[in-house]
Short mmCIF file of N, CA and C in Angstrom, two decimals:
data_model
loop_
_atom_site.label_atom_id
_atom_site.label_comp_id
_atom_site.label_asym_id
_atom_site.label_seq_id
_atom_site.Cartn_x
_atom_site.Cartn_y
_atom_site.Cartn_z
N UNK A 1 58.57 -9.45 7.85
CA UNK A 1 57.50 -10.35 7.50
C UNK A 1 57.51 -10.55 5.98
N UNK A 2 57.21 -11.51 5.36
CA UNK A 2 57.14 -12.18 4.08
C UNK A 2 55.82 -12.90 4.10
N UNK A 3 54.93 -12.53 2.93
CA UNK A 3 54.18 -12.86 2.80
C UNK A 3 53.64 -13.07 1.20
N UNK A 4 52.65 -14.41 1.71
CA UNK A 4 52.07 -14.85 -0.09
C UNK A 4 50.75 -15.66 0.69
N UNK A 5 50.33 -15.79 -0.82
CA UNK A 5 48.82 -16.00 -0.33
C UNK A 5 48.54 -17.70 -1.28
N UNK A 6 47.45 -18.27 -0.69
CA UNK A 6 47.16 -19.34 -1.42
C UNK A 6 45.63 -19.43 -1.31
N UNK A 7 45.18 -19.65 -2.85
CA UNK A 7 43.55 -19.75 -2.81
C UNK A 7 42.65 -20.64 -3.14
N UNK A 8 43.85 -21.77 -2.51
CA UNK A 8 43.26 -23.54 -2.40
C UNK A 8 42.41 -23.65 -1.49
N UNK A 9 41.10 -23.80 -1.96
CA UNK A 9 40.19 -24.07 -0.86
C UNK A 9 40.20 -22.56 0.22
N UNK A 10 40.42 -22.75 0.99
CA UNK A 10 39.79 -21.47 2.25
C UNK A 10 41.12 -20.45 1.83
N UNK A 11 40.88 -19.33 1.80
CA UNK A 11 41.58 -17.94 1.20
C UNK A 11 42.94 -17.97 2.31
N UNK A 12 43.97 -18.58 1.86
CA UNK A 12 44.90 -18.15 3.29
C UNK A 12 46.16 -17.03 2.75
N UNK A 13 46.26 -16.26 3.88
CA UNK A 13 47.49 -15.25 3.85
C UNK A 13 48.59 -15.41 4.61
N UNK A 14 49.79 -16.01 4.17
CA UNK A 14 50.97 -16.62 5.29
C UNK A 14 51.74 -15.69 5.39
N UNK A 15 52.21 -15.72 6.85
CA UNK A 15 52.66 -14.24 6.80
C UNK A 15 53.95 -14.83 7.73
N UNK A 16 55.54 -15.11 6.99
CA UNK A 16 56.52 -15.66 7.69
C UNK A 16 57.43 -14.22 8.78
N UNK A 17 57.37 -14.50 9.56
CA UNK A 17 58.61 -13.32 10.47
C UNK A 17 59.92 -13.74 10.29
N UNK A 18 60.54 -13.26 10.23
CA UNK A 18 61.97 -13.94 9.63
C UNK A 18 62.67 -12.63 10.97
N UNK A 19 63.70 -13.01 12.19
CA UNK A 19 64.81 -11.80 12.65
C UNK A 19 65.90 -11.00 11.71
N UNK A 20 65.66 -10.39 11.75
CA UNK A 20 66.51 -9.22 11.05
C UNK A 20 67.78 -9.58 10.99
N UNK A 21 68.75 -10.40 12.45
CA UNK A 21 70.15 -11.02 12.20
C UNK A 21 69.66 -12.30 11.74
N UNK A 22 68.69 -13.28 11.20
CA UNK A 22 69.01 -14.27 10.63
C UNK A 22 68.11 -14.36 8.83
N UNK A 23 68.40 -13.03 8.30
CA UNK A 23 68.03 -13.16 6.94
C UNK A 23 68.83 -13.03 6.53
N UNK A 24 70.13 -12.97 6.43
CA UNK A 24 71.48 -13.61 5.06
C UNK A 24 71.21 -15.20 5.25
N UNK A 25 71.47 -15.91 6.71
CA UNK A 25 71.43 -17.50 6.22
C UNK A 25 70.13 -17.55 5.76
N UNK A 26 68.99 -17.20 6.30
CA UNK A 26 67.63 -18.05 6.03
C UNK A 26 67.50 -17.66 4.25
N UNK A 27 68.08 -16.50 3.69
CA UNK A 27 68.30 -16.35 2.47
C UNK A 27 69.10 -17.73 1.32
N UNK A 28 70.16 -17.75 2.10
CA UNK A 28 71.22 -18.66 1.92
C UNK A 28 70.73 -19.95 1.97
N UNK A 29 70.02 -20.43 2.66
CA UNK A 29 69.54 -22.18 2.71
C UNK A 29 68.55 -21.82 1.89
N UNK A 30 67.57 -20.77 1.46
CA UNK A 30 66.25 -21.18 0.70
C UNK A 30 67.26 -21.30 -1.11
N UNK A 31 68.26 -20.18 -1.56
CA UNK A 31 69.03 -20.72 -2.55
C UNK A 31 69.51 -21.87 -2.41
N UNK A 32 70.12 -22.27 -1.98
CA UNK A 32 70.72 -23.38 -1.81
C UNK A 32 69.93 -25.00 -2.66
N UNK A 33 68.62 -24.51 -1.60
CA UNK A 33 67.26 -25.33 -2.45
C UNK A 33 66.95 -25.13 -4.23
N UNK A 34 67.25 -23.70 -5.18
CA UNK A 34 67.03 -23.71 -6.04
C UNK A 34 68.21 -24.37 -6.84
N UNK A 35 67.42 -25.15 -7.70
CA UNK A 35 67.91 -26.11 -8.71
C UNK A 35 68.85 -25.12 -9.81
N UNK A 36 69.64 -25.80 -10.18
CA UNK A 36 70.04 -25.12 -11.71
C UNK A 36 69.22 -24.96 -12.90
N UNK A 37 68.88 -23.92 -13.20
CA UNK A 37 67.82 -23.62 -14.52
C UNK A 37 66.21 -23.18 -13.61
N UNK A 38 66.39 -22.98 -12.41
CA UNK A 38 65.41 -22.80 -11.58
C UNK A 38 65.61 -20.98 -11.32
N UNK A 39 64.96 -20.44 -11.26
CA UNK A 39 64.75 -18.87 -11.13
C UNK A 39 64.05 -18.55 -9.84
N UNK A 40 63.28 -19.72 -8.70
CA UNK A 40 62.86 -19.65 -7.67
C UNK A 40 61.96 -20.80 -7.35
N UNK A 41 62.26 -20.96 -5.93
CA UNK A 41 61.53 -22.38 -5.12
C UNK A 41 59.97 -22.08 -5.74
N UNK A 42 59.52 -23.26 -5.98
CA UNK A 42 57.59 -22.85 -6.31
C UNK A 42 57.03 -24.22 -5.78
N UNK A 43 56.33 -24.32 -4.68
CA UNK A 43 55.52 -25.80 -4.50
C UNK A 43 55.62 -25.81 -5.66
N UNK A 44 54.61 -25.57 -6.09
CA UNK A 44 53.64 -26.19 -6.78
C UNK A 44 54.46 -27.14 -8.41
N UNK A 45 55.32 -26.47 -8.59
CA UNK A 45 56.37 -27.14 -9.54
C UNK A 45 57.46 -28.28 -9.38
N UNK A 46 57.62 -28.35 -7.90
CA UNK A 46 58.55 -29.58 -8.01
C UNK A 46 57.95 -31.06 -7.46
N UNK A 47 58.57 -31.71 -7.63
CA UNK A 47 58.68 -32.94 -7.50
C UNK A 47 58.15 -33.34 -5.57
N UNK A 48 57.39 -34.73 -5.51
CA UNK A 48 57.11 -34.77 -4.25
C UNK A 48 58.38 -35.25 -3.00
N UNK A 49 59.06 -35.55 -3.65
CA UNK A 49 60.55 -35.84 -3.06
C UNK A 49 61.35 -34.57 -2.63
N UNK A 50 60.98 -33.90 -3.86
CA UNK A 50 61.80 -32.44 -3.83
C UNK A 50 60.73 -31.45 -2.55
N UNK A 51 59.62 -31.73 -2.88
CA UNK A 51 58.85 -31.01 -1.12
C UNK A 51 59.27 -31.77 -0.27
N UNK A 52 59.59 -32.90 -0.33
CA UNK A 52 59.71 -33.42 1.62
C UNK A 52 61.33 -32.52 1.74
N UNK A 53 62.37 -32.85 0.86
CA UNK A 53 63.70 -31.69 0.91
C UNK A 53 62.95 -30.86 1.69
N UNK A 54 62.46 -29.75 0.77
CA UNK A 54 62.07 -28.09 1.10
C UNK A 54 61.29 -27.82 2.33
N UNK A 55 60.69 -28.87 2.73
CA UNK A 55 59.86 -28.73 3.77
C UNK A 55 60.90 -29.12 5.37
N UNK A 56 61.48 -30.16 4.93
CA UNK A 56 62.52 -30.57 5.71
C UNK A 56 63.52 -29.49 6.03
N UNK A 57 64.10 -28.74 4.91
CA UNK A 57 65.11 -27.88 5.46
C UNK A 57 64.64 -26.96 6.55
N UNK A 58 63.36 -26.34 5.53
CA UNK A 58 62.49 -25.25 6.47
C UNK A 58 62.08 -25.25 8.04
N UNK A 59 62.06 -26.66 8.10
CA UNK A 59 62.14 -26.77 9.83
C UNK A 59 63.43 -27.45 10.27
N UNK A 60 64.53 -27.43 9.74
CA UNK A 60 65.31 -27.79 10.62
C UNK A 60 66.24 -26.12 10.58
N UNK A 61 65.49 -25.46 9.63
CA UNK A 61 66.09 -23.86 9.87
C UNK A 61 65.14 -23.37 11.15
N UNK A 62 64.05 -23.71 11.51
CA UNK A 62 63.32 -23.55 12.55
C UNK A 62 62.42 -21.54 12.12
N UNK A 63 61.79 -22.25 10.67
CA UNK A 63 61.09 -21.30 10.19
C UNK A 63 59.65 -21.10 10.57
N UNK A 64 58.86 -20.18 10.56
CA UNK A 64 57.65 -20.21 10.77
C UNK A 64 56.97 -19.13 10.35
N UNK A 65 55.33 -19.70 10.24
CA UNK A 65 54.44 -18.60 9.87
C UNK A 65 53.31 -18.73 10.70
N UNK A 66 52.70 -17.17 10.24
CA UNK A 66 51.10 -17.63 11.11
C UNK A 66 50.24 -17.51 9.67
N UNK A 67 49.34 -18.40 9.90
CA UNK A 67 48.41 -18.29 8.33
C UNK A 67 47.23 -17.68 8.83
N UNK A 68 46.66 -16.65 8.27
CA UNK A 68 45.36 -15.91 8.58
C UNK A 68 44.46 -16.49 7.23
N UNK A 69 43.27 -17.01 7.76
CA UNK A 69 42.30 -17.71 7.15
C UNK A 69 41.08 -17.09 6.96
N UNK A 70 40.69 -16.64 5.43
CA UNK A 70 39.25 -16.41 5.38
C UNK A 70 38.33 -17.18 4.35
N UNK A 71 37.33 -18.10 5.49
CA UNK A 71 36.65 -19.01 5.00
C UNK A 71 35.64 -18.34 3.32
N UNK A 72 34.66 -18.93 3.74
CA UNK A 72 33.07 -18.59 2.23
C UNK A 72 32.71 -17.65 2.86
N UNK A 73 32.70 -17.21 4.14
CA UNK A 73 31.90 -16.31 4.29
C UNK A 73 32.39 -14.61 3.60
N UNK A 74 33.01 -14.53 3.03
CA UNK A 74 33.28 -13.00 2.29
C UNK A 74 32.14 -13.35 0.93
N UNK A 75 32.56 -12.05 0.14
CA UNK A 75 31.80 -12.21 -0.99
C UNK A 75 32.78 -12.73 -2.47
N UNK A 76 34.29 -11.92 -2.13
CA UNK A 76 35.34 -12.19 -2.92
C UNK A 76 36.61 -12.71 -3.10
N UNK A 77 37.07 -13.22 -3.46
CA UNK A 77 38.71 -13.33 -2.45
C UNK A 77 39.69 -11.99 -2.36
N UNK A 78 38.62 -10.97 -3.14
CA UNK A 78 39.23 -9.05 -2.83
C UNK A 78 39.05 -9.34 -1.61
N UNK A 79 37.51 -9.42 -1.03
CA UNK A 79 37.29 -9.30 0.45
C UNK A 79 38.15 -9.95 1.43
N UNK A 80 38.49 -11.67 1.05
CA UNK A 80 39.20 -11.77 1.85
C UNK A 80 40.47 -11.72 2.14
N UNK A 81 41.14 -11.18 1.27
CA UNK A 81 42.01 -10.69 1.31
C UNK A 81 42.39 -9.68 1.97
N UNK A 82 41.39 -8.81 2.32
CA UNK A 82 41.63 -7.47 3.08
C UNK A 82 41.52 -7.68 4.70
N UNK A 83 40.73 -8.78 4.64
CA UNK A 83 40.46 -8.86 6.01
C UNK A 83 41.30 -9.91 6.67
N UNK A 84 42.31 -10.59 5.41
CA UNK A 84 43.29 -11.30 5.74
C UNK A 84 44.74 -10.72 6.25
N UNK A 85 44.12 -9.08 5.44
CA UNK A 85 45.29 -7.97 5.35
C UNK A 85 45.32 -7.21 6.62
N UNK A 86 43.88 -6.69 7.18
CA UNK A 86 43.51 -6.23 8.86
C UNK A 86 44.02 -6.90 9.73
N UNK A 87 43.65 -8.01 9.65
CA UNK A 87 43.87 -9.22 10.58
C UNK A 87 45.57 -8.49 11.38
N UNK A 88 46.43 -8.81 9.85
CA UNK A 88 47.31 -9.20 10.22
C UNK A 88 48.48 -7.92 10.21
N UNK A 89 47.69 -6.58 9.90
CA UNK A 89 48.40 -5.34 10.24
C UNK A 89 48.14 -5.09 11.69
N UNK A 90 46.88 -5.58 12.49
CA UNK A 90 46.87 -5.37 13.20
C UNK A 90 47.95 -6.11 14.13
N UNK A 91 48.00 -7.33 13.75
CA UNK A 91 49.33 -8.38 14.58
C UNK A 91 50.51 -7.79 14.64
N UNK A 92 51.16 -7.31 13.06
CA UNK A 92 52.23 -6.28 13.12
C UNK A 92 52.48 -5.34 14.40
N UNK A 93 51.33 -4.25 14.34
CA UNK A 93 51.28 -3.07 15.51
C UNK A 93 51.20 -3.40 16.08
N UNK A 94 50.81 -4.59 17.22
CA UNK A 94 50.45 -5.37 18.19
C UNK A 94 52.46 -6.01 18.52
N UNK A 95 52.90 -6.07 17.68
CA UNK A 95 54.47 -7.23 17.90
C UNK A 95 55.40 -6.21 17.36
N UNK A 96 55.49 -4.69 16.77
CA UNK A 96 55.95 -4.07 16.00
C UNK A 96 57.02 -4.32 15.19
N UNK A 97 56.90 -5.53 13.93
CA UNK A 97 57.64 -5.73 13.52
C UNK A 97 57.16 -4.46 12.47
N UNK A 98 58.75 -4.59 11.48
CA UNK A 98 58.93 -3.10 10.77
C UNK A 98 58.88 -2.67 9.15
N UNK A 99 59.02 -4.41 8.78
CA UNK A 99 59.07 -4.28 7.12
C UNK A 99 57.87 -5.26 6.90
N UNK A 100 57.13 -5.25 5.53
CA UNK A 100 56.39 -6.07 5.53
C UNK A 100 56.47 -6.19 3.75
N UNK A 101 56.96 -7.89 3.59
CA UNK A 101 57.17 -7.77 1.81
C UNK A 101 56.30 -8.74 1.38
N UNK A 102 55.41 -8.50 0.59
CA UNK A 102 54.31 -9.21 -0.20
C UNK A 102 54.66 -9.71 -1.79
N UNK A 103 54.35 -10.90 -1.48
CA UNK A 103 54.37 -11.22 -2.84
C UNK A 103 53.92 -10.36 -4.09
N UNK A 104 54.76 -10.02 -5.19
CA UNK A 104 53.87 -9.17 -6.04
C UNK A 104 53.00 -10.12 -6.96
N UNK A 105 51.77 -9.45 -7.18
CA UNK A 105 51.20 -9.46 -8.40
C UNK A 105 50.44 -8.22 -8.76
N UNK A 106 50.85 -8.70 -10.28
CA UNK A 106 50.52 -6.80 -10.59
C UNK A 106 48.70 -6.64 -10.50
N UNK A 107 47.86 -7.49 -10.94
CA UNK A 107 46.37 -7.60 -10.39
C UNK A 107 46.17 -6.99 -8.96
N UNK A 108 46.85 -6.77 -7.71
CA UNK A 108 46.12 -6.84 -6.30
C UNK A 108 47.67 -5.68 -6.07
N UNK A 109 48.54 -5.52 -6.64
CA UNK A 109 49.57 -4.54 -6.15
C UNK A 109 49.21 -3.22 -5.58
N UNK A 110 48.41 -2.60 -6.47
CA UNK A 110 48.08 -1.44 -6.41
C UNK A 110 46.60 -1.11 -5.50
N UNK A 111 46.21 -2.34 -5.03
CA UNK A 111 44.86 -2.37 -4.06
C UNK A 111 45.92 -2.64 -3.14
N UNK A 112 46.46 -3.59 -2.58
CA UNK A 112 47.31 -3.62 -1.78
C UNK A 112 47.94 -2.45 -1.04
N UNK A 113 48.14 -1.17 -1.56
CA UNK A 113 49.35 -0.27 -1.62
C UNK A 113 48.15 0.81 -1.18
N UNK A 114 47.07 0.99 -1.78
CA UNK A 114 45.79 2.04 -0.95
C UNK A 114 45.36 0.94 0.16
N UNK A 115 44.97 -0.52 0.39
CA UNK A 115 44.56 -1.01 1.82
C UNK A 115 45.35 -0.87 2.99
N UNK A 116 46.94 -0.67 2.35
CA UNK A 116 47.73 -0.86 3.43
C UNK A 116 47.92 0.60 4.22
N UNK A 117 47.98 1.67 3.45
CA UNK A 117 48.06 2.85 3.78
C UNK A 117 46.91 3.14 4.86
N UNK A 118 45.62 2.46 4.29
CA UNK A 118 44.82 2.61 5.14
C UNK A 118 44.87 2.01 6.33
N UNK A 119 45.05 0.54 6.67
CA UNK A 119 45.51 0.07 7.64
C UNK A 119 46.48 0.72 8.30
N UNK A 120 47.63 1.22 8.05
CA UNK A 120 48.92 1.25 9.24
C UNK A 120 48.14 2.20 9.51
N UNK A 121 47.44 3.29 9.04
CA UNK A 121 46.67 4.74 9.89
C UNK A 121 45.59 3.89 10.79
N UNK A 122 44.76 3.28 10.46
CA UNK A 122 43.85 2.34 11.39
C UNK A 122 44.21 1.89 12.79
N UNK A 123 45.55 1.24 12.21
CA UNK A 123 46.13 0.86 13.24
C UNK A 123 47.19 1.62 13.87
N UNK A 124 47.56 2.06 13.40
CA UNK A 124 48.42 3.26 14.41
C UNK A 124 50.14 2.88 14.59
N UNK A 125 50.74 2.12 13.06
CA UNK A 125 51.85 1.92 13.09
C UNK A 125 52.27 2.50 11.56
N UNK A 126 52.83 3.52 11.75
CA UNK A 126 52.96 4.56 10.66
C UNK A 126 55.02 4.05 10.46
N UNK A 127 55.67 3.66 11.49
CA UNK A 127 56.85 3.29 11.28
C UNK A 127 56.74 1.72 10.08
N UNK A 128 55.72 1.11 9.96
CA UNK A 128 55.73 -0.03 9.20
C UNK A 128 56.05 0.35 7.27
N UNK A 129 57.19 -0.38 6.75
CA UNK A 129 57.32 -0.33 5.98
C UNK A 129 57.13 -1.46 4.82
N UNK A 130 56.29 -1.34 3.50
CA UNK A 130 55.58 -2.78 3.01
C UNK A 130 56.02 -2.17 2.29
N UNK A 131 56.77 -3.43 1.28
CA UNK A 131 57.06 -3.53 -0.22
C UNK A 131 56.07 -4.57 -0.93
N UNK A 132 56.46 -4.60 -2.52
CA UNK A 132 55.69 -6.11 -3.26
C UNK A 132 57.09 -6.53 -3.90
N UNK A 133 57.43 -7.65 -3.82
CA UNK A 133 58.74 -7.84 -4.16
C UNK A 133 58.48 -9.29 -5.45
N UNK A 134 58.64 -9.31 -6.26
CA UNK A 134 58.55 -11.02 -7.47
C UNK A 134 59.54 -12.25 -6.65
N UNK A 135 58.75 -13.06 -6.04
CA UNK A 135 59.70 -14.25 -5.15
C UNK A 135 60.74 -14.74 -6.17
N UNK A 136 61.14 -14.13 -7.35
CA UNK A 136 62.24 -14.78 -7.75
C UNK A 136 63.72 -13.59 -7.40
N UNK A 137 63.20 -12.49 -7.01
CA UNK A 137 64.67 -11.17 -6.62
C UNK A 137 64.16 -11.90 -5.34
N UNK A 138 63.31 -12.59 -4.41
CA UNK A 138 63.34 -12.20 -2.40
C UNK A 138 63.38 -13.76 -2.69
N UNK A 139 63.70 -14.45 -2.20
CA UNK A 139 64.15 -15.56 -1.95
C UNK A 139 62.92 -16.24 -0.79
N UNK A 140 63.39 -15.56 -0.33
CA UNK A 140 62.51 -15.38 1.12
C UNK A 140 60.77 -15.72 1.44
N UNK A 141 60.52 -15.45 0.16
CA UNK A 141 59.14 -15.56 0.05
C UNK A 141 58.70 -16.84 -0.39
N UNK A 142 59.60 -17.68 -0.98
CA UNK A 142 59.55 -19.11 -0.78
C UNK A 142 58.91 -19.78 0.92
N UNK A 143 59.42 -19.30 1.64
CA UNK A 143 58.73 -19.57 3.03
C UNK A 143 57.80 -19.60 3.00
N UNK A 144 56.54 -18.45 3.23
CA UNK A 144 55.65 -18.85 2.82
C UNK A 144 54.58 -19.62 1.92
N UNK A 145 55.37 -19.69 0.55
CA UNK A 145 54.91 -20.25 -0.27
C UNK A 145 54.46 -21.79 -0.14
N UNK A 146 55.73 -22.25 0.41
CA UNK A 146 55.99 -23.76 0.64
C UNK A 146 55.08 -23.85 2.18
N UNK A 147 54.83 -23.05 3.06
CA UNK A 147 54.32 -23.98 4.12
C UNK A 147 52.65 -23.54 3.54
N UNK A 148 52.13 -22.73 2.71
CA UNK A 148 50.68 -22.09 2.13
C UNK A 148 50.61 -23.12 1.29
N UNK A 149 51.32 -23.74 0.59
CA UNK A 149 50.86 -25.16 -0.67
C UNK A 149 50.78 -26.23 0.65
N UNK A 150 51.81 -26.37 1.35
CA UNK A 150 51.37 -27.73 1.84
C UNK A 150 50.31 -27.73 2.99
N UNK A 151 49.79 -26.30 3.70
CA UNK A 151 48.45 -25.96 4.24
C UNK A 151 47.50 -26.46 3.86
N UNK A 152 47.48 -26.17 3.04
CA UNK A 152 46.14 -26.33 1.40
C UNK A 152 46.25 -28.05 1.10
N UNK A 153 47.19 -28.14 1.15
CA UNK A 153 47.17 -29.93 0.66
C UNK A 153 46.79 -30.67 1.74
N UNK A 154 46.52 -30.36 2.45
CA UNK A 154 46.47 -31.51 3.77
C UNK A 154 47.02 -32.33 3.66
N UNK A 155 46.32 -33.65 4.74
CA UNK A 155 46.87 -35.10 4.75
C UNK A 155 48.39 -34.53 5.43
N UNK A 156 49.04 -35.21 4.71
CA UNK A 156 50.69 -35.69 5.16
C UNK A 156 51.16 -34.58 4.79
N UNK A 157 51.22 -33.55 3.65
CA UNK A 157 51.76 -32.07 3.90
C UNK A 157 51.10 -31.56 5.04
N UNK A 158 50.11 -31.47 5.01
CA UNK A 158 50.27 -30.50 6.22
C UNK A 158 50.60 -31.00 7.70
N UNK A 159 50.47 -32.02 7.74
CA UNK A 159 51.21 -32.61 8.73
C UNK A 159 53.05 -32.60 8.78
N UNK A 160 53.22 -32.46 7.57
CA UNK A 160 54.80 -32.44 7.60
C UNK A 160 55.06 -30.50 7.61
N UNK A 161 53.86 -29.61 7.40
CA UNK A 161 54.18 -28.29 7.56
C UNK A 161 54.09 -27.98 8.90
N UNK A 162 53.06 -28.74 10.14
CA UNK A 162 52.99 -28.46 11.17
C UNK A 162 53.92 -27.38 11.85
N UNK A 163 55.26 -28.44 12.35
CA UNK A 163 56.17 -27.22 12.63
C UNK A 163 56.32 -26.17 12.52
N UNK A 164 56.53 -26.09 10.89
CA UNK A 164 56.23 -24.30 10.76
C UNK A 164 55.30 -23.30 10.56
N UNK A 165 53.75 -23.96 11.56
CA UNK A 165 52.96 -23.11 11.79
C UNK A 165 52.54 -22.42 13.01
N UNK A 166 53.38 -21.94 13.09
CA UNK A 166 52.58 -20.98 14.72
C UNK A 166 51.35 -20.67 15.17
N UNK A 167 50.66 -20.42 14.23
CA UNK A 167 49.59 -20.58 14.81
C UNK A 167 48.63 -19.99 13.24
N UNK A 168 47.36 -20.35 13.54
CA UNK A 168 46.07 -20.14 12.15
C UNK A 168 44.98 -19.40 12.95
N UNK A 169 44.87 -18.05 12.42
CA UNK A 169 43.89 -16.89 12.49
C UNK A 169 42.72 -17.16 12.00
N UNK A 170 41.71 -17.28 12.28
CA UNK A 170 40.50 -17.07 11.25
C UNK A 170 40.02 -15.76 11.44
N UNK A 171 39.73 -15.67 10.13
CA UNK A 171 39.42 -13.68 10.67
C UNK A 171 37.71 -14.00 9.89
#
């Protein structure tokens, strides 16, 4: 799982599953996308031509995420974040997938790293392994990134992210 968060409008946490035999290509087509003088895919930086590309590849790689959503009703986006974080440890133990890599930032790293501990004991998947990785070493985390900006954008992005949403949690 690969995951990043976007805090356009309603707090979302995208959380991509990627199979274990198809992360060298799905690695391989998200480089492919970075430009020369580029250090990593970022919505929010390129060009609107250059999202229909990125969005385009991403589903004809037949990528996907589930976005866990927490509306106004928290008090913080700490809060919803955690409950964006329950939500979706619990989905983990529930599907037992085994790695789980989060976008780093050094602000929420280290809350991250005591919620999660707490969660896999909560939930009762102690084999789960979570890193925080900078989306410019994981490639990978571009996935989420790109279908969490064009979530947030509505209209015609998110209509062109459709595909690669499996499905939206509200927690």
């Amino acid at each position: 799982m690969f995951v990043d968060e976007s805090k356009s409008g309603d707090y979302l946490l995208i959380a991509a599953a990627i199979e274990p035999a198809r992360l060298a290509t799905v690695r391989k087509a998200i480089r492919s996308l970075v430009l020369p003088g580029q250090r990593r895919l970022h919505m929010k930086s390129e060009s609107s031509s250059r999202r229909r590309q990125i969005l385009s590849v991403l589903c004809a790689e037949g990528e996907s995420a589930t976005i866990y959503r927490a509306g106004a009703g928290y008090k913080s986006d700490i809060d919803r974040r955690r409950a964006c974080l329950d939500s979706m440890v619990a989905d983990i133990a529930a599907s037992g997938h085994a790695k789980l890599c989060l976008e780093s930032d050094e602000t929420m790293d280290e809350r991250d790293r005591r919620d999660l501990a707490r969660l896999i004991k909560e939930h009762a998947c102690p084999d789960l392994v979570y890193l925080h990785e900078r989306a410019a070493q994981e490639p990978l985390l571009a996935i989420p990134d790109v279908i969490g900006w064009a979530w947030a954008r509505s209209g015609d992005w998110r209509r062109r992210a459709l595909p690669l949403v499996e499905s939206v949690i509200d927690v």
